[in-house]
Each structure stands twice: as structure tokens, then as C-alpha cells.
Amino acid sequence: MTQIYRGRFAPSPTGPLHFGSLVAAVASWLDARANNGEWLVRIEDIDPPRVFPDSARSILTSLEQHGLVWDGSVEYQSNHYAYYSDALKELTELGRTYPCSCSRADLAEMGGSYDGRCQNAPPAESEEHAIRFIVDEAACWQDLIQGPAQFDKAAIQGDFIVLRRDDLFSYQLAVAIDDWQQGITHVIRGYDLFDSTARQIMLLQALGKNVPQYAHFAVATDAEDAKLSKQSKAPAVEDELATANIISALEYLGQEIPHSAPKRSAAELMDMASRNWRLDKVPKKQSIRVC
Ligand code: GLU
């Protein structure tokens, strides 16, 4: 039996939808629809201090206004702590974790790549600590846009954190577990997460779970070559300009723009674009400057 395609869009609710995240939503939606698949939305509110009030609602409204209809109900990472906790327990039972009390300053002194010192000299129980995952094998995948990819322990800067010092689960653990738990088969996202993919594959492999297929498109940057993000003060997409925004996203993704595009509603245009979608036309660049 062939597995049904299931894609997803997983925004962090740290601000309104900006052009960079619109591209991620459009690309993942089109690839799912072109493959008769499902498209899920997951709000990544794993890091409460970074959550911006009301931004989940504003992101969902923008998606609707751009014709990006999702399947099923929207999931929130803040409801998934039990899954992350079970996964962490399993990794620990497999002997793949250790406590680490090193500070940011210690890490900077190591040159940014963790040297594994707490594995050999564990901190005292009472000392504040994070939990690191022991990397032992390289992650290799055939990226659907970038081609063959391989990262070993050195390339991802050593054993990485799965539970933070402040007791929050790490982004890497949460995303890997959610993608598996939700049966995601395809992850289409920006190149800024390329090395995160290696970490997520390593976690899934350690737990014996299915690994999705991945495709990484160029990350949209501003005039200073900084990734468009709330931190770089990327402007919110204007919902009233949905059709024009989608045309820009399609151009960015190397897709053909139908002549009638400016006259279409966002939903009509997305539907047309799904019929013409060509993943092989998405530029194989790592970043593209958009403003
Ligand atoms: N939540 C991440 C972000 O908004 C994206 C995560 C992902 O696609 O895996 O940057």
C-alpha cells in the first residue's frame, strides 16, 4: 500500500506571517496538494518566552486569506509535552543522553562546537543542567531540492541539547517527535533549517522511527543578508494583497505565473499553482535577497 503524502507548515508564533514564512507555507501546501496529500498546520509554541501574544491567531488568519486551507485541526506543541517526555525517557534508557552543566561561555571557549566534556565528568545531580543527545552516526539524506546531504558529529557541532537548562524541551526534539507522531512524510522548509534536519534525523534514527523526506528551499533575506524574521523586523504580509503576495512567492519559488494570475482570488491562484507545481524548478540556492 502506498503511504499517503502528509506535509505540514510549522510556524513559531513569534510574530505575524512575513514573506519568508509565507514562502514556506506556499511551497509545502503546493507540494502536498500536487501529490494529492494532506497539509497540516502545527503551531510551534514550545518556547513560551518567545511566544508573541495573538500571533498564532494572526498567522492562521493570514493563511486563510491566502487560500492556504489546512486539513484536520491545528496542533499546538504546548499540548505535546507528554510525547517529548516519553521520547526523552526512551533516549535515556537507550544510553543516548547525559546531563551537561556547561554554560554559553564554556561553549564559546570551545569554539562553538561542544566537546562532550560532561559525558566523561558528569555534573553533580544538584547542579543546574541541560540534557544532551549523544551523536554517534552521521545523518544522510537525499534532499528533494538540494540533492545528497551528509552531516557528521563535527558538522553539527557535537552532541546537542534535547532538554534545556530551564527545563524546556529543545526545538530539535519537539519537531522530530511531532513529525513522527503526526505521520509527516514530507518536510518542505527553508535552508536555514538544513543542519537542524541532520539533528532531527539522528533523533528519529536513535528511536527507530520513520524519517520523512526533506526539501530545503532558499531562505529569504533582507538587504543586509539577514534571514527575514521577527528579529530582523521583517514586515508582516498584508492580507489585502493576498494575490500579489502569492505571485511573489511563486516567482521566488521559480514557478510559472499564469497570465490571469493578477485577476484571480488567492484560493483560485493557489489551486492553479498546485496543478502546475514543479519542485524541480525551485532554485537550488541557499539564500535569495528579497528586499
Ligand atoms: N517553527 C520553525 C520556524 O518557524 C519552523 C520549523 C520547521 O519547519 O521545522 O522557523
CSV table of C-alpha atoms and ligand atoms in Angstrom, one decimal:
chain,number,residue,atom,x,y,z
A,1,MET,CA,0.0,0.0,0.0
A,2,THR,CA,1.4,3.4,-0.9
A,3,GLN,CA,1.7,5.8,2.1
A,4,ILE,CA,-0.4,8.9,1.8
A,5,TYR,CA,1.6,12.1,1.4
A,6,ARG,CA,1.3,14.2,4.5
A,7,GLY,CA,3.0,17.6,4.6
A,8,ARG,CA,3.0,20.4,7.2
A,9,PHE,CA,3.7,24.0,8.0
A,10,ALA,CA,5.0,24.6,11.4
A,11,PRO,CA,5.3,28.3,12.3
A,12,SER,CA,6.6,29.6,15.6
A,13,PRO,CA,4.1,32.1,16.9
A,14,THR,CA,6.8,34.8,17.5
A,15,GLY,CA,5.1,37.4,15.2
A,16,PRO,CA,2.8,37.8,12.2
A,17,LEU,CA,3.4,35.9,9.0
A,18,HIS,CA,6.1,37.5,6.9
A,19,PHE,CA,7.2,36.8,3.4
A,20,GLY,CA,9.8,34.2,4.4
A,21,SER,CA,7.2,32.1,6.3
A,22,LEU,CA,4.6,32.7,3.5
A,23,VAL,CA,7.0,31.0,1.1
A,24,ALA,CA,7.4,28.0,3.4
A,25,ALA,CA,3.6,27.8,3.7
A,26,VAL,CA,3.1,28.1,-0.1
A,27,ALA,CA,5.8,25.6,-1.0
A,28,SER,CA,4.7,23.0,1.5
A,29,TRP,CA,1.0,23.5,0.6
A,30,LEU,CA,1.6,23.2,-3.2
A,31,ASP,CA,3.8,20.1,-2.9
A,32,ALA,CA,1.2,18.4,-0.7
A,33,ARG,CA,-1.7,19.3,-3.0
A,34,ALA,CA,0.2,18.4,-6.2
A,35,ASN,CA,0.8,15.0,-4.6
A,36,ASN,CA,-2.9,14.6,-3.5
A,37,GLY,CA,-1.6,14.8,0.0
A,38,GLU,CA,-2.7,16.3,3.3
A,39,TRP,CA,-1.3,19.5,4.7
A,40,LEU,CA,-1.3,20.1,8.5
A,41,VAL,CA,-0.6,23.2,10.5
A,42,ARG,CA,1.3,23.0,13.7
A,43,ILE,CA,1.9,26.0,15.9
A,44,GLU,CA,5.4,25.7,17.5
A,45,ASP,CA,4.8,27.4,20.8
A,46,ILE,CA,7.5,25.3,22.6
A,47,ASP,CA,9.4,28.3,23.8
A,48,PRO,CA,6.9,30.4,25.9
A,49,PRO,CA,9.2,33.4,26.5
A,50,ARG,CA,9.4,33.8,22.7
A,51,VAL,CA,5.7,33.5,22.0
A,52,PHE,CA,4.1,36.8,20.9
A,53,PRO,CA,0.5,37.2,22.1
A,54,ASP,CA,-2.1,36.8,19.4
A,55,SER,CA,0.4,35.8,16.7
A,56,ALA,CA,-0.9,32.2,16.3
A,57,ARG,CA,-4.4,33.6,15.5
A,58,SER,CA,-2.9,36.3,13.2
A,59,ILE,CA,-0.8,33.6,11.3
A,60,LEU,CA,-3.9,31.4,10.9
A,61,THR,CA,-6.0,34.3,9.6
A,62,SER,CA,-3.3,35.2,7.1
A,63,LEU,CA,-3.1,31.5,5.9
A,64,GLU,CA,-6.9,31.5,5.3
A,65,GLN,CA,-6.8,34.8,3.5
A,66,HIS,CA,-4.1,33.4,1.2
A,67,GLY,CA,-6.2,30.4,0.3
A,68,LEU,CA,-3.9,28.1,2.3
A,69,VAL,CA,-6.6,25.7,3.7
A,70,TRP,CA,-5.3,23.1,6.1
A,71,ASP,CA,-6.5,19.6,6.9
A,72,GLY,CA,-7.7,18.5,10.4
A,73,SER,CA,-7.3,20.6,13.4
A,74,VAL,CA,-4.4,22.9,14.2
A,75,GLU,CA,-2.0,21.3,16.6
A,76,TYR,CA,0.0,23.2,19.3
A,77,GLN,CA,3.3,21.9,20.6
A,78,SER,CA,2.3,23.1,24.1
A,79,ASN,CA,-0.2,20.2,24.2
A,80,HIS,CA,2.5,17.6,23.3
A,81,TYR,CA,4.8,17.7,26.3
A,82,ALA,CA,3.9,14.1,27.3
A,83,TYR,CA,5.2,12.9,23.9
A,84,TYR,CA,8.5,14.7,24.3
A,85,SER,CA,8.9,13.5,27.8
A,86,ASP,CA,8.4,9.8,26.7
A,87,ALA,CA,10.9,10.3,23.9
A,88,LEU,CA,13.5,11.8,26.3
A,89,LYS,CA,12.9,8.9,28.7
A,90,GLU,CA,13.4,6.4,25.8
A,91,LEU,CA,16.6,8.1,24.6
A,92,THR,CA,17.9,8.0,28.2
A,93,GLU,CA,17.1,4.3,28.6
A,94,LEU,CA,19.0,3.7,25.3
A,95,GLY,CA,22.0,5.3,26.9
A,96,ARG,CA,21.9,8.2,24.4
A,97,THR,CA,21.8,11.2,26.8
A,98,TYR,CA,23.9,12.8,29.5
A,99,PRO,CA,23.5,15.8,31.8
A,100,CYS,CA,25.6,18.9,30.9
A,101,SER,CA,26.1,21.9,33.1
A,102,CYS,CA,28.3,23.9,30.6
A,103,SER,CA,27.4,27.5,30.2
A,104,ARG,CA,27.3,29.6,27.0
A,105,ALA,CA,30.6,31.0,27.9
A,106,ASP,CA,32.1,27.4,28.2
A,107,LEU,CA,30.7,26.7,24.8
A,108,ALA,CA,32.2,29.9,23.3
A,109,GLU,CA,35.5,28.9,24.8
A,110,MET,CA,35.2,25.5,23.0
A,111,GLY,CA,34.8,27.5,19.7
A,112,GLY,CA,31.1,26.8,19.5
A,113,SER,CA,31.3,23.1,19.0
A,114,TYR,CA,30.5,21.0,22.1
A,115,ASP,CA,33.5,18.8,23.0
A,116,GLY,CA,31.5,16.3,25.1
A,117,ARG,CA,33.3,17.1,28.4
A,118,CYS,CA,30.3,16.4,30.7
A,119,GLN,CA,29.9,12.9,29.3
A,120,ASN,CA,33.2,12.0,31.0
A,121,ALA,CA,32.8,14.2,34.0
A,122,PRO,CA,29.1,14.5,34.8
A,123,PRO,CA,27.9,17.4,36.9
A,124,ALA,CA,26.5,16.8,40.4
A,125,GLU,CA,22.8,16.0,40.5
A,126,SER,CA,22.1,19.2,42.3
A,127,GLU,CA,23.8,21.4,39.7
A,128,GLU,CA,21.6,23.1,37.1
A,129,HIS,CA,21.9,21.2,33.9
A,130,ALA,CA,20.7,20.6,30.4
A,131,ILE,CA,20.4,17.1,28.8
A,132,ARG,CA,22.4,16.4,25.6
A,133,PHE,CA,21.9,13.8,23.0
A,134,ILE,CA,24.9,11.6,22.1
A,135,VAL,CA,25.6,11.8,18.4
A,136,ASP,CA,27.2,8.6,17.1
A,137,GLU,CA,26.3,8.2,13.5
A,138,ALA,CA,26.2,10.7,10.5
A,139,ALA,CA,22.8,11.7,9.1
A,140,CYS,CA,22.5,11.3,5.3
A,141,TRP,CA,19.5,12.1,3.2
A,142,GLN,CA,18.6,12.8,-0.4
A,143,ASP,CA,17.2,16.4,-0.2
A,144,LEU,CA,14.5,16.8,-2.8
A,145,ILE,CA,15.9,20.3,-3.7
A,146,GLN,CA,19.5,20.4,-2.6
A,147,GLY,CA,20.5,16.8,-3.5
A,148,PRO,CA,22.6,14.4,-1.3
A,149,ALA,CA,23.3,15.8,2.2
A,150,GLN,CA,25.5,14.4,4.9
A,151,PHE,CA,26.4,15.7,8.4
A,152,ASP,CA,28.6,14.0,10.9
A,153,LYS,CA,29.1,14.9,14.6
A,154,ALA,CA,31.6,17.6,13.8
A,155,ALA,CA,29.4,19.2,11.1
A,156,ILE,CA,26.6,19.7,13.6
A,157,GLN,CA,28.9,20.9,16.3
A,158,GLY,CA,28.8,17.9,18.6
A,159,ASP,CA,26.2,16.4,21.0
A,160,PHE,CA,23.2,18.6,21.1
A,161,ILE,CA,20.7,19.7,23.7
A,162,VAL,CA,17.3,17.9,24.0
A,163,LEU,CA,16.2,19.3,27.3
A,164,ARG,CA,17.2,22.9,28.1
A,165,ARG,CA,18.6,24.1,31.4
A,166,ASP,CA,15.3,25.9,32.0
A,167,ASP,CA,13.5,22.5,31.6
A,168,LEU,CA,12.0,23.3,28.2
A,169,PHE,CA,12.3,20.6,25.5
A,170,SER,CA,14.5,21.7,22.6
A,171,TYR,CA,13.2,22.6,19.2
A,172,GLN,CA,15.1,19.6,17.7
A,173,LEU,CA,13.4,17.1,20.0
A,174,ALA,CA,9.9,18.6,19.7
A,175,VAL,CA,10.0,18.8,15.9
A,176,ALA,CA,11.4,15.4,15.3
A,177,ILE,CA,8.8,13.8,17.7
A,178,ASP,CA,5.9,15.8,16.2
A,179,ASP,CA,6.8,15.0,12.6
A,180,TRP,CA,6.9,11.3,13.5
A,181,GLN,CA,3.8,11.4,15.8
A,182,GLN,CA,1.7,13.2,13.1
A,183,GLY,CA,2.8,10.8,10.4
A,184,ILE,CA,4.5,13.6,8.3
A,185,THR,CA,6.0,12.1,5.2
A,186,HIS,CA,7.4,15.3,3.6
A,187,VAL,CA,9.0,18.4,5.2
A,188,ILE,CA,9.4,21.4,2.9
A,189,ARG,CA,11.1,24.3,4.6
A,190,GLY,CA,13.9,26.9,4.4
A,191,TYR,CA,17.6,26.2,4.1
A,192,ASP,CA,18.2,27.9,7.4
A,193,LEU,CA,17.0,24.6,9.0
A,194,PHE,CA,19.3,22.3,6.8
A,195,ASP,CA,21.6,21.4,9.7
A,196,SER,CA,18.6,21.0,12.1
A,197,THR,CA,17.3,18.3,9.7
A,198,ALA,CA,20.5,16.3,10.4
A,199,ARG,CA,19.8,16.5,14.2
A,200,GLN,CA,16.2,15.6,13.7
A,201,ILE,CA,17.1,12.6,11.6
A,202,MET,CA,19.7,11.4,14.2
A,203,LEU,CA,17.0,11.6,16.9
A,204,LEU,CA,14.4,9.7,14.8
A,205,GLN,CA,17.0,7.0,13.9
A,206,ALA,CA,18.1,6.6,17.5
A,207,LEU,CA,14.4,6.0,18.4
A,208,GLY,CA,13.8,3.6,15.4
A,209,LYS,CA,11.1,5.9,13.9
A,210,ASN,CA,10.3,6.7,10.3
A,211,VAL,CA,12.3,9.6,8.8
A,212,PRO,CA,10.3,11.9,6.5
A,213,GLN,CA,11.6,13.2,3.1
A,214,TYR,CA,13.0,16.7,3.2
A,215,ALA,CA,13.3,19.6,0.8
A,216,HIS,CA,15.0,22.9,1.6
A,217,PHE,CA,14.4,26.0,-0.5
A,218,ALA,CA,16.5,29.2,-0.3
A,219,VAL,CA,15.9,31.3,2.7
A,220,ALA,CA,14.6,34.8,2.0
A,221,THR,CA,17.0,37.6,3.2
A,222,ASP,CA,16.9,41.4,3.6
A,223,ALA,CA,19.4,43.9,2.1
A,224,GLU,CA,21.9,43.0,4.9
A,225,ASP,CA,21.6,39.3,4.1
A,226,ALA,CA,19.8,38.6,7.3
A,227,LYS,CA,17.0,36.0,7.2
A,228,LEU,CA,13.6,37.6,7.2
A,229,SER,CA,12.3,37.1,10.7
A,230,LYS,CA,10.7,39.0,13.5
A,231,GLN,CA,14.2,39.7,14.9
A,232,SER,CA,15.2,41.2,11.6
A,233,LYS,CA,12.0,43.3,11.7
A,234,ALA,CA,10.6,41.6,8.5
A,235,PRO,CA,7.2,43.3,7.7
A,236,ALA,CA,4.0,41.3,8.1
A,237,VAL,CA,2.4,40.2,4.8
A,238,GLU,CA,-0.7,42.3,4.1
A,239,ASP,CA,-3.7,40.0,3.8
A,240,GLU,CA,-5.5,42.5,1.5
A,241,LEU,CA,-2.7,41.9,-1.0
A,242,ALA,CA,-3.0,38.1,-0.9
A,243,THR,CA,-3.0,37.6,-4.7
A,244,ALA,CA,0.1,39.8,-5.2
A,245,ASN,CA,1.8,38.1,-2.3
A,246,ILE,CA,1.2,34.7,-3.8
A,247,ILE,CA,2.5,35.8,-7.1
A,248,SER,CA,5.7,37.0,-5.4
A,249,ALA,CA,6.0,33.7,-3.6
A,250,LEU,CA,5.5,31.7,-6.8
A,251,GLU,CA,8.2,33.8,-8.6
A,252,TYR,CA,10.5,33.3,-5.6
A,253,LEU,CA,9.9,29.5,-6.0
A,254,GLY,CA,10.7,29.6,-9.7
A,255,GLN,CA,7.2,28.7,-10.7
A,256,GLU,CA,5.3,29.7,-13.9
A,257,ILE,CA,2.8,32.6,-13.3
A,258,PRO,CA,-0.4,32.2,-15.3
A,259,HIS,CA,-1.3,35.3,-17.3
A,260,SER,CA,-4.6,35.6,-15.5
A,261,ALA,CA,-2.9,35.5,-12.1
A,262,PRO,CA,-3.5,39.1,-11.0
A,263,LYS,CA,-7.2,38.8,-11.6
A,264,ARG,CA,-7.6,35.6,-9.5
A,265,SER,CA,-8.5,35.2,-5.9
A,266,ALA,CA,-5.8,33.8,-3.7
A,267,ALA,CA,-7.6,30.5,-3.4
A,268,GLU,CA,-8.1,30.2,-7.2
A,269,LEU,CA,-4.4,31.1,-7.8
A,270,MET,CA,-3.2,28.5,-5.3
A,271,ASP,CA,-5.4,25.9,-6.9
A,272,MET,CA,-4.0,26.7,-10.4
A,273,ALA,CA,-0.4,26.8,-9.0
A,274,SER,CA,-0.9,23.3,-7.5
A,275,ARG,CA,-1.7,21.9,-10.9
A,276,ASN,CA,1.4,23.5,-12.4
A,277,TRP,CA,3.7,22.9,-9.4
A,278,ARG,CA,7.3,21.8,-10.3
A,279,LEU,CA,9.5,21.1,-7.3
A,280,ASP,CA,12.4,20.7,-9.8
A,281,LYS,CA,12.1,24.4,-10.7
A,282,VAL,CA,12.7,25.7,-7.2
A,283,PRO,CA,16.1,27.3,-7.3
A,284,LYS,CA,18.8,25.3,-5.6
A,285,LYS,CA,20.2,28.3,-3.9
A,286,GLN,CA,20.8,28.7,-0.1
A,287,SER,CA,19.5,32.2,0.1
A,288,ILE,CA,17.8,34.9,-2.0
A,289,ARG,CA,17.7,38.5,-1.2
A,290,VAL,CA,14.2,39.9,-1.4
A,291,CYS,CA,14.3,43.4,0.0
B,1,GLU,N1,9.0,26.7,13.8
B,1,GLU,C1,10.0,26.9,12.9
B,1,GLU,C2,10.1,28.3,12.4
B,1,GLU,O1,9.0,29.0,12.4
B,1,GLU,C3,10.0,26.0,11.7
B,1,GLU,C4,10.1,24.6,12.0
B,1,GLU,C5,10.1,23.6,10.9
B,1,GLU,O2,9.6,23.9,9.8
B,1,GLU,O3,10.6,22.6,11.2
B,1,GLU,O4,11.1,28.8,12.0
